[in-house]
XYZ file of C-alpha atoms in Angstrom:
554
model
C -26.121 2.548 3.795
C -23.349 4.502 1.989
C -19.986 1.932 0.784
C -18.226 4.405 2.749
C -19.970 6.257 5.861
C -16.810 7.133 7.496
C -15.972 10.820 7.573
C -12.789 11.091 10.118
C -11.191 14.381 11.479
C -7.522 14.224 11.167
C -4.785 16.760 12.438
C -1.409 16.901 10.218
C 1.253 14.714 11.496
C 3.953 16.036 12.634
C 7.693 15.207 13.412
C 11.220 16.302 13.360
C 13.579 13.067 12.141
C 11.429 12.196 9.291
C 8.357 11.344 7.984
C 6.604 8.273 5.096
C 3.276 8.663 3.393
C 1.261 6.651 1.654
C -2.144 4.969 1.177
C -1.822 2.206 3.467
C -0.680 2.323 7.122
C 1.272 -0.697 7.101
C 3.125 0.584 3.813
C 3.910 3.863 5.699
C 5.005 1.806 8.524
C 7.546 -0.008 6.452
C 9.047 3.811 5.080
C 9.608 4.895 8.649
C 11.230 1.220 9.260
C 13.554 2.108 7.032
C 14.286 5.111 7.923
C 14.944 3.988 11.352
C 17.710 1.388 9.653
C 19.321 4.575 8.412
C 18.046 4.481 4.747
C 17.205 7.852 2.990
C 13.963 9.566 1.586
C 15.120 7.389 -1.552
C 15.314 3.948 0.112
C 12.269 4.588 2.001
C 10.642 5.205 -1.018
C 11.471 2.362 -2.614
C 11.117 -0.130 -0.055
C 6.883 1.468 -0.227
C 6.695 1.015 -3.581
C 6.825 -2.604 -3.347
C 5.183 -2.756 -0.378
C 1.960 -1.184 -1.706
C 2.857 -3.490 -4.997
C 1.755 -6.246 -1.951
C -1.176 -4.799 -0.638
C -2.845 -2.478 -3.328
C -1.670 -4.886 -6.582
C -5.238 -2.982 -7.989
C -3.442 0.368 -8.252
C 0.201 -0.597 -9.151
C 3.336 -2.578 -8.931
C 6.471 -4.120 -10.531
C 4.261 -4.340 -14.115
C 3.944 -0.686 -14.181
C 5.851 2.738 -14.585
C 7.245 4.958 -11.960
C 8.680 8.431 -11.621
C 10.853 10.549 -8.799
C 11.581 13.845 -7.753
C 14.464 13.926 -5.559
C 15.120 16.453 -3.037
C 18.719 16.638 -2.340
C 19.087 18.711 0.673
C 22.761 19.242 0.593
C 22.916 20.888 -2.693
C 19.456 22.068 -2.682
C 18.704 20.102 -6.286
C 16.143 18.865 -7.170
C 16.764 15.833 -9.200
C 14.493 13.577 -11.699
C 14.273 10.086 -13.190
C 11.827 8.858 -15.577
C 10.957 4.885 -14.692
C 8.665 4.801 -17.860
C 8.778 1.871 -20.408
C 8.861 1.981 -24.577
C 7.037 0.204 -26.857
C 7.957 -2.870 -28.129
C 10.252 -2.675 -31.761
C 7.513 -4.339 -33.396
C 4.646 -1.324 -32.423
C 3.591 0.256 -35.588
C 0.502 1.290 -36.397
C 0.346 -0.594 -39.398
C 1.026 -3.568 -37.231
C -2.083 -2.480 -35.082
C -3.967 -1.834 -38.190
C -3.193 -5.561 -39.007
C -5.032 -6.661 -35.813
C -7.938 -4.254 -36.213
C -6.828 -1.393 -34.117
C -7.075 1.957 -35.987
C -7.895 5.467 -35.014
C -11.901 4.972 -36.114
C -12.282 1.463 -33.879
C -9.468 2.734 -31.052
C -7.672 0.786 -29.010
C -9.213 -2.150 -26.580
C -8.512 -1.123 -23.146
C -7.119 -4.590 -21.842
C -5.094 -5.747 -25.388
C -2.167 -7.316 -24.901
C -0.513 -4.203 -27.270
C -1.586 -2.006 -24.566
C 1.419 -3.284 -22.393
C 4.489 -1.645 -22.614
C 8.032 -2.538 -21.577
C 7.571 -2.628 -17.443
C 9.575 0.586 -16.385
C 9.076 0.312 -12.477
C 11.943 -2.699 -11.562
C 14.333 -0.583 -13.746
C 13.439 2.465 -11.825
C 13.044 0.932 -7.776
C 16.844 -0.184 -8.881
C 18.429 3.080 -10.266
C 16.436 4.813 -7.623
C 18.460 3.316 -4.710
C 21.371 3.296 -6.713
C 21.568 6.893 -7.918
C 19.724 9.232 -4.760
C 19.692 6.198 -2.302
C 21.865 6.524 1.202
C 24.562 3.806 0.185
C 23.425 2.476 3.685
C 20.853 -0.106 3.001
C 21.067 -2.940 0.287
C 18.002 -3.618 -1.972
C 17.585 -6.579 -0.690
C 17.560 -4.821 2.696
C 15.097 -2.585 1.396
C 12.663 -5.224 -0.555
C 12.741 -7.439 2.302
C 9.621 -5.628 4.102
C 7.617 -5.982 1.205
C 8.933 -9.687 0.812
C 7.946 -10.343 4.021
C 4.222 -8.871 4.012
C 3.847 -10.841 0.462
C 4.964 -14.162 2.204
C 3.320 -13.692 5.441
C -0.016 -12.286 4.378
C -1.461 -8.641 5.280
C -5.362 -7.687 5.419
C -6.783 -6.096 2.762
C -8.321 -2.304 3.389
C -11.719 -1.208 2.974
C -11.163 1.249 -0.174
C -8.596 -1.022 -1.446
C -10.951 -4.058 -1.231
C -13.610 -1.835 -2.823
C -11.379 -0.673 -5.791
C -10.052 -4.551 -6.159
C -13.385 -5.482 -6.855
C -13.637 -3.238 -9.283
C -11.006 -4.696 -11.527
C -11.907 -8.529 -11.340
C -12.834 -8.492 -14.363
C -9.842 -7.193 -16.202
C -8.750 -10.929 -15.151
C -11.468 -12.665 -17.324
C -11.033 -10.557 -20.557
C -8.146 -12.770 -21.922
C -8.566 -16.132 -23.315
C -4.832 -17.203 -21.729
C -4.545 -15.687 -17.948
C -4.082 -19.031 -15.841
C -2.283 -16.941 -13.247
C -5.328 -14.723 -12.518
C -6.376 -16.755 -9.026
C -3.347 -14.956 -7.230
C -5.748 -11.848 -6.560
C -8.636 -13.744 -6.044
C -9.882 -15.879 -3.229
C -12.563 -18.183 -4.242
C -12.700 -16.520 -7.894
C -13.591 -13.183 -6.565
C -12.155 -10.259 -5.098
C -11.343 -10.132 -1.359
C -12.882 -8.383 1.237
C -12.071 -6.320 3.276
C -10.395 -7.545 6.749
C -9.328 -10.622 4.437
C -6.126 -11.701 4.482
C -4.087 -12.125 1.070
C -0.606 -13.880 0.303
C 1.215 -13.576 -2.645
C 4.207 -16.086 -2.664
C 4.973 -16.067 -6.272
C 5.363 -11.981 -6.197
C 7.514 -12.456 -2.941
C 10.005 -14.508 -5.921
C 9.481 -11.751 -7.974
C 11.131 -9.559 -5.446
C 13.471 -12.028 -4.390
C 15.300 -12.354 -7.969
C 15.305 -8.134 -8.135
C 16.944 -8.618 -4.778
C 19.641 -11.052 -5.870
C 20.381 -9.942 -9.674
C 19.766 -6.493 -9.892
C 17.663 -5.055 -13.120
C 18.743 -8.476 -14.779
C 16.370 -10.308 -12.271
C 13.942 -8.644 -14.154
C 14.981 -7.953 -17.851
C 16.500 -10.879 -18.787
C 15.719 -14.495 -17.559
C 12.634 -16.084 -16.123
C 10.915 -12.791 -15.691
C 11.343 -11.510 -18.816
C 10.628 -15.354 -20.562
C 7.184 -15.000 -18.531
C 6.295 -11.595 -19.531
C 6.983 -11.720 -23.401
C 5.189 -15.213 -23.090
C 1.825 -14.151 -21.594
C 1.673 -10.913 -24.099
C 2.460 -12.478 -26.875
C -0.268 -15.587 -25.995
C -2.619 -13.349 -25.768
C -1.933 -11.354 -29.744
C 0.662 -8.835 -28.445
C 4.074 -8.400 -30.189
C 7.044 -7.676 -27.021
C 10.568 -9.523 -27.498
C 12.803 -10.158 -24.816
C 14.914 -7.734 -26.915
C 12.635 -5.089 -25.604
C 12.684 -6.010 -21.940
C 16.635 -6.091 -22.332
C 16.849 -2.713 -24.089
C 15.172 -0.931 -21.232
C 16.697 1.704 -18.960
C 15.450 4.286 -16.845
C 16.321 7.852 -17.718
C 17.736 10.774 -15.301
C 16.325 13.825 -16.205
C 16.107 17.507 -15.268
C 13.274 18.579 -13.935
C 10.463 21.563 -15.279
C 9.325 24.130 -12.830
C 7.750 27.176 -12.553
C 7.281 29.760 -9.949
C 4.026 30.714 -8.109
C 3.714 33.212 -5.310
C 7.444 32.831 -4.506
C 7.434 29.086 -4.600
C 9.218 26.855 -7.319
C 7.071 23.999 -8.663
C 8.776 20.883 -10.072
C 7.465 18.254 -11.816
C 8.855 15.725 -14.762
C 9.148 16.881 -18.178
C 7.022 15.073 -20.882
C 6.550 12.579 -21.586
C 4.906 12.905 -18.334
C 1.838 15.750 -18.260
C 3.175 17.433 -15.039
C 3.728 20.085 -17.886
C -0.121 20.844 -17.211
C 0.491 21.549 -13.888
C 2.784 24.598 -15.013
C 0.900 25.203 -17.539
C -2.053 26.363 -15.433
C -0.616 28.053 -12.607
C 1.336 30.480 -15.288
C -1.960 31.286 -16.615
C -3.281 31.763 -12.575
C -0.927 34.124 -11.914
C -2.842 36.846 -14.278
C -5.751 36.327 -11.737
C -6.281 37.510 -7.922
C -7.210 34.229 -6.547
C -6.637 35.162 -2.663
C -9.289 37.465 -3.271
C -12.016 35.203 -4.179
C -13.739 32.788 -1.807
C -12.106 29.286 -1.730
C -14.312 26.792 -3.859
C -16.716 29.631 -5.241
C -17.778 29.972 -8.238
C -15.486 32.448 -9.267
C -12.765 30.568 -8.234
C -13.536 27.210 -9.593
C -14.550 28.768 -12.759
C -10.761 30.593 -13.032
C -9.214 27.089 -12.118
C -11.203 24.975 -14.638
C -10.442 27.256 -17.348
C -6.627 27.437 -16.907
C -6.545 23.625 -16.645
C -8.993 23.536 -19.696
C -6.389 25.527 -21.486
C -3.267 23.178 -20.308
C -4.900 20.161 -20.898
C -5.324 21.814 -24.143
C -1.661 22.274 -24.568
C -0.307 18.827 -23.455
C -2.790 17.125 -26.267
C -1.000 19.114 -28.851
C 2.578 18.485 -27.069
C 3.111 16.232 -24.437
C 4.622 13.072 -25.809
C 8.256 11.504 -26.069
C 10.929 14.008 -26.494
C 13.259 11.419 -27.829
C 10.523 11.370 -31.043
C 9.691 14.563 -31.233
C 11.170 18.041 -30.460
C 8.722 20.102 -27.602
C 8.669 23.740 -27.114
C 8.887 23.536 -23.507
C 10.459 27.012 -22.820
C 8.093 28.956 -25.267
C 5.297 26.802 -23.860
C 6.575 27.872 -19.864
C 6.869 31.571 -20.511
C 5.094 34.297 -19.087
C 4.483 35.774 -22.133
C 2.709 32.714 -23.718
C 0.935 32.622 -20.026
C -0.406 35.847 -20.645
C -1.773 35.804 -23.895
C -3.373 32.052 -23.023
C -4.926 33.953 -19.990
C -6.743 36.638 -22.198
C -8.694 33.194 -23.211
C -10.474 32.771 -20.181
C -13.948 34.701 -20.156
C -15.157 35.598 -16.248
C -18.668 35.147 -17.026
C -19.374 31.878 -19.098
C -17.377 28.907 -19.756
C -15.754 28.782 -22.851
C -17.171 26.372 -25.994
C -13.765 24.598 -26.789
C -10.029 25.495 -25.811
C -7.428 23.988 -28.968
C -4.061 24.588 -28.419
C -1.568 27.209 -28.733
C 0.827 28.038 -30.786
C 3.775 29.304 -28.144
C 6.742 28.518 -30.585
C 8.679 31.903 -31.508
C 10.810 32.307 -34.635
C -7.820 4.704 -13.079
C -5.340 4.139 -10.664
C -1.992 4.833 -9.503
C -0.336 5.315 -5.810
C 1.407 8.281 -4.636
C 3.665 8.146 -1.650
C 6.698 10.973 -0.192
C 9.358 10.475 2.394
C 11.730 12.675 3.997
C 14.119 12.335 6.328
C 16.342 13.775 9.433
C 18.639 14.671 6.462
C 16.325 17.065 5.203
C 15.950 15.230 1.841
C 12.779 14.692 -0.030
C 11.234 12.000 -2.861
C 8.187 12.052 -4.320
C 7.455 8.844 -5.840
C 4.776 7.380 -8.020
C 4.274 4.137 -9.459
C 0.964 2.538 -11.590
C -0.516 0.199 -13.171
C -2.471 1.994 -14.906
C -6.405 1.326 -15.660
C -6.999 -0.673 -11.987
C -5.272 -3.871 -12.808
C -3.662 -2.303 -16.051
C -4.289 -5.239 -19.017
C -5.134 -8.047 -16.082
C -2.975 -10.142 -17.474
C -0.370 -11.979 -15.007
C 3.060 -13.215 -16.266
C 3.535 -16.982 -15.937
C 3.942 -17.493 -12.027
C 5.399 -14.242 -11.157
C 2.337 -12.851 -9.226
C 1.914 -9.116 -10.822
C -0.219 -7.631 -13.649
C 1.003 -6.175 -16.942
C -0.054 -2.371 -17.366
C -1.693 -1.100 -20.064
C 0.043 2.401 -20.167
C 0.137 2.153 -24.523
C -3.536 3.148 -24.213
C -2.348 6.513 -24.227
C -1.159 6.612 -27.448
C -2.782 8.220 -29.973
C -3.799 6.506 -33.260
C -3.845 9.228 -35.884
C -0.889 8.981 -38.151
C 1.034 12.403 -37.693
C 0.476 13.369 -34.152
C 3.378 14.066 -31.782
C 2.145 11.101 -29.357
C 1.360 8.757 -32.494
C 1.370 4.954 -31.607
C 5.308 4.121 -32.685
C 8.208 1.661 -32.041
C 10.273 2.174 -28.869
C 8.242 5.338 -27.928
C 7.420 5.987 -24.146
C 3.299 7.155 -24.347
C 1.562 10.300 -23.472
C 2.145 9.359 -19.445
C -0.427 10.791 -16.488
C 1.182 9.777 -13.533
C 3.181 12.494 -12.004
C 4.995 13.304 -8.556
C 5.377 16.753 -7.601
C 7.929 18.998 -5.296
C 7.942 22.621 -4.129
C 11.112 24.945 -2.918
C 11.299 28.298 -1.856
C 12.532 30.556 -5.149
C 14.692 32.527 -2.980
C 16.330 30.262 -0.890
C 15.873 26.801 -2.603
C 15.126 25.324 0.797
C 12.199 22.395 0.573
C 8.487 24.010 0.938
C 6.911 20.748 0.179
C 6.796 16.966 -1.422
C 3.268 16.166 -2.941
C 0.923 14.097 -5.283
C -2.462 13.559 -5.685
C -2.767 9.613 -8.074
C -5.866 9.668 -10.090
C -5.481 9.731 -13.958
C -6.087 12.979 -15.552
C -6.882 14.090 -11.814
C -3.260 14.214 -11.089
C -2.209 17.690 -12.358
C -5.850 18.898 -11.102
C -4.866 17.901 -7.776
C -1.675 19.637 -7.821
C -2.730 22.297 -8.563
C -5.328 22.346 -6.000
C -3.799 21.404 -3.102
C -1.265 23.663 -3.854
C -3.116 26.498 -4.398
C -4.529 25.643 -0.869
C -1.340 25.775 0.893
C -0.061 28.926 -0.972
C -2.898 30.994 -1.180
C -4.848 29.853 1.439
C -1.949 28.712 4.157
C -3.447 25.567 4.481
C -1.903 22.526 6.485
C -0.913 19.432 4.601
C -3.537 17.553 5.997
C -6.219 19.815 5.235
C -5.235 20.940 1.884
C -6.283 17.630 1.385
C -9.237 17.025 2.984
C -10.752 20.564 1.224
C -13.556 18.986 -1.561
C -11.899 18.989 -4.986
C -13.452 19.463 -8.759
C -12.578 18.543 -11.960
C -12.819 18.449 -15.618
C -13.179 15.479 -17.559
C -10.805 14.457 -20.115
C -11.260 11.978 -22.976
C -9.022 8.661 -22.123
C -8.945 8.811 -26.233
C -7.561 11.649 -27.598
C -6.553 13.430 -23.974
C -9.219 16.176 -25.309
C -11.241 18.471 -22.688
C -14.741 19.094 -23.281
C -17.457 21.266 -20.734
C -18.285 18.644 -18.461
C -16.760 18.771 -14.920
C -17.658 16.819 -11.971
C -18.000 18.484 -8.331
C -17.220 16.460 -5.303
C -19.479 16.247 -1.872
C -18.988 19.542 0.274
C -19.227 21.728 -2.403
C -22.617 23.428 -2.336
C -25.500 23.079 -4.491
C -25.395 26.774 -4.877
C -21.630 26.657 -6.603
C -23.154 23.679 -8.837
C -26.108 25.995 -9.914
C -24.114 29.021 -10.584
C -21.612 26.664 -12.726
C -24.350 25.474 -14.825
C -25.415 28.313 -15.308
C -21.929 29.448 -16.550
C -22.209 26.811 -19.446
C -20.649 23.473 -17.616
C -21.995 20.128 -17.992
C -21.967 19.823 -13.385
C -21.983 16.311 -12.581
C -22.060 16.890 -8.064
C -21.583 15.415 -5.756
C -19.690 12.476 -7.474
C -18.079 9.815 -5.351
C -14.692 10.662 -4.187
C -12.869 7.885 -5.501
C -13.143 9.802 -8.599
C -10.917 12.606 -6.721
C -7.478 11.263 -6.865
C -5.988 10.219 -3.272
C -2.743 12.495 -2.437
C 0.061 12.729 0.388
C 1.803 15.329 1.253
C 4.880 16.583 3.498
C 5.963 20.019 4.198
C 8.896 21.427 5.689
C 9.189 24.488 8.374
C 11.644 25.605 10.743
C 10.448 25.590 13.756
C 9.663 28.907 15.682
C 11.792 30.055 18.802
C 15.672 29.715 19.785
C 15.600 26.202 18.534
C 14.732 27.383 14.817
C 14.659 23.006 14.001
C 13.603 21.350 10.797
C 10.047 20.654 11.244
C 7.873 18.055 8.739
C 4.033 18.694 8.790
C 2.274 15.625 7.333
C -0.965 15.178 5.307
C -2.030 12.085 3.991
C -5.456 11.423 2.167
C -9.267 10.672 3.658
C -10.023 9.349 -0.254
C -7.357 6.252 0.682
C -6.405 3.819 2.981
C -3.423 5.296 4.343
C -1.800 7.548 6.573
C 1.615 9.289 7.660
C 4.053 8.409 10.083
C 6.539 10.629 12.094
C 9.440 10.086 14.208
């Protein structure tokens, strides 16, 4: 029998005061709670994050990183903060070197100098304070997710299945006495099971009461620094105090008369921009959705941005990025000459345009007309495994992404934010700069894959939300090493043998009918005005049939 025989129909949801996403139902419940209070898209948002730091502490939570895109319906901005942590003072490479880690051995998955400085309390906090309504408290908006980590919830099928998966991250550290809060008779629970985590509901608590010093300073920090450095890592509490979240503006594009946000690097939504430039050289409505043709177009243009963010995508603080050369049409075109119709190309390196494992994704809007698109990881599944000293989260591992060669733009480096994959996404109208739509698909190197996917089905294709997710998705594989992309590219169930065959054939290493967890799980809200002498604000909902989850109207 399959892990997963269930293979629902679902229509878009779809409301007119507001809306909350996510991969769990109860975690969507608690956005449209707080809506209902009178909090914002932003408090919403934040009181999920949490939340889903309660019941899916296998994809992400407080140990993690976070971004936002914030629709500001008002002004019609489009506004963006950066939740990522640095590196501890102390990260060198000759440091690493001193422990063994070079380029040639590469760096252990789980170390302890995998774990960067925690970005996602920082962000949850400026978050509220900077886009949030002004209505709600944070303690007002933790207290949901207080209150389901007190109380208990039961744990969901994919959830429980993906927890199991990352028991072992638990085991690979000599010092991890705090590992039994995710376990229930030293394994993984199941699903239906019903979990508490008291010591993360203190967690919260202390965020609630002190702010970002909660967190950065105090027991917290004492607890983090202690379990990383017990276990060979090098993080101060100077580097948990020296943290802060960054407001940024955001990169875009335009595609078919639609604007396309995302977070500038160090974040690789870059990619996503990247590769629709390069699609507008082709005729994509003319080709038959998930043909060859079309897949083969799609692959090569992310092969080619992928390509690009190796060669650029890193810490703009370090090092200075060509973003506008790198976002014109021109370099587009010339990139797009690259792509060969009939065979898949060898190798893509990158340009040169200068002139002269598991994450959660969750959107909100509400009867304001305002929009955030939020993301927040841990990472590799657990991230490191390791769990500060009685303050019930895990540690990411997000300094896996730095590179190791001496030189390179994302080199390994002291109070550096890494190469980062997780990305949230939002859509205007060019002309007007009214909302089109708030998205994300979670999933690794997935993530700008899925954007540009799912938004190629909505644009092209005039696809609902909800079935711009459900369509079967592809992808190319990308080294978790050196970020580099090679021929092989995996195919998910419903697209035919036939489109596998004629791929192969094309020169790709086809891996079909792979297991969809392998797909990235996305949400998505759109906005229309409603049709008729009303002409109203109307939110069409999608949420994905990979996760858990759902969305929620009122």
């Amino acid at each position: 029998m399959e892990k997963f025989p269930f293979n629902s129909r679902r229509s878009p949801v779809i409301s007119l005061h507001g809306v909350a996403a996510s991969s769990n139902a109860l975690v969507s419940q608690i956005g449209a709670r707080v809506l209902h209070l009178g909090g914002n898209a932003a408090d919403a948002s934040v009181a999920m994050a949490a939340a889903l730091n309660v019941t899916e502490p296998c994809s992400t939570g407080v140990g993690g990183d976070c971004f936002c895109l914030f629709y500001e319906a008002r002004s019609k901005k489009v506004k963006g903060l950066n939740g990522s942590g640095r590196s501890g003072a102390a990260f060198t490479l000759d440091m690493l070197a001193n422990h063994g880690i070079t380029s040639e051995m590469g760096m252990p998955p789980l170390s302890a100098h995998t774990v960067t400085v925690p970005g996602a309390a920082a962000g949850w906090v400026d978050t509220v304070e900077t886009f949030g309504s002004g209505k709600l408290s944070l303690k007002e908006i933790l207290e949901p997710a207080i209150t389901l980590a007190e109380e208990g919830f039961p744990v969901s099928p994919i959830t429980a299945h993906v927890w199991s998966e990352g028991v072992t991250s638990f085991f690979a550290h000599k010092k991890n006495p705090n590992k039994d809060a995710f376990l229930i008779n030293g394994r993984a629970p199941h699903a239906g099971e019903v979990m508490k985590m008291p010591h993360l509901a203190e967690t919260f608590k202390m965020l609630a009461e002190h702010g970002k010093d909660g967190f950065y300073k105090g027991r917290i920090a004492q607890s983090i620094v202690d379990i990383v450095n017990d276990n060979g890592g090098r993080l101060t509490l100077d580097d948990l105090e020296n943290h802060s979240s960054t407001l940024c503006d955001p990169i875009s594009t335009t595609y078919q008369g639609i604007r396309v946000w995302e977070i500038p690097p160090n974040g690789q939504g870059i990619i996503v921009l990247l590769a629709l430039n390069i699609l507008k050289n082709f005729s994509l409505k003319d080709l038959k959705h998930n043909s060859i043709e079309y897949i083969h177009i799609i692959l090569e243009a992310l092969r080619l941005a992928f390509a690009d963010a190796c060669q650029y995508c890193a810490d703009p603080m370090h090092s200075e990025l060509p973003l506008e050369q790198l976002l014109s049409e021109e370099y587009a075109c010339e990139r797009a000459k690259l792509i060969n119709k009939e065979k898949c190309c060898k190798l893509h390196s990158a340009g040169t345009p200068c002139v002269g494992t598991d994450t959660v994704y969750f959107t909100v809007a509400d009867q304001e007309g305002n929009a955030c698109s939020f993301i927040n990881s841990n990472f590799c599944g657990f991230g490191t495994g390791l769990v500060p000293y009685d303050c019930g989260f895990t540690l990411h591992n997000r300094g896996l992404n730095f590179s190791l060669e001496r030189g390179h733009v994302n080199c390994a480096g002291p109070r550096k934010r890494p190469y980062h994959t997780i990305i949230p996404g939002l859509a205007t109208f060019d002309q007007t700069g009214d909302l089109f739509a708030s998205f994300g698909v979670m999933g690794g190197f997935m993530q700008p894959q899925g954007h540009v996917q799912v938004l190629l089905n909505m644009i092209n294709f005039g696809m609902d939300p909800q079935e711009a997710l459900d369509k079967p998705r592809f992808k190319v594989a990308v080294s978790n090493t050196d970020h580099a992309v090679g021929k092989t590219i995996q195919l998910e169930q419903g697209i035919t043998q036939d489109v596998a065959e004629g791929l192969r054939t094309m020169g790709y290493n086809v891996e079909h009918d792979s297991t969809f967890l392998n797909f990235g799980r996305g949400q998505i809200i759109q906005e229309k005005m409603g049709e008729g002498k009303d002409g109203r604000r109307v939110y069409w909902a999608g949420s994905d049939p990979r996760a858990d989850g759902m969305a929620i109207g009122f």
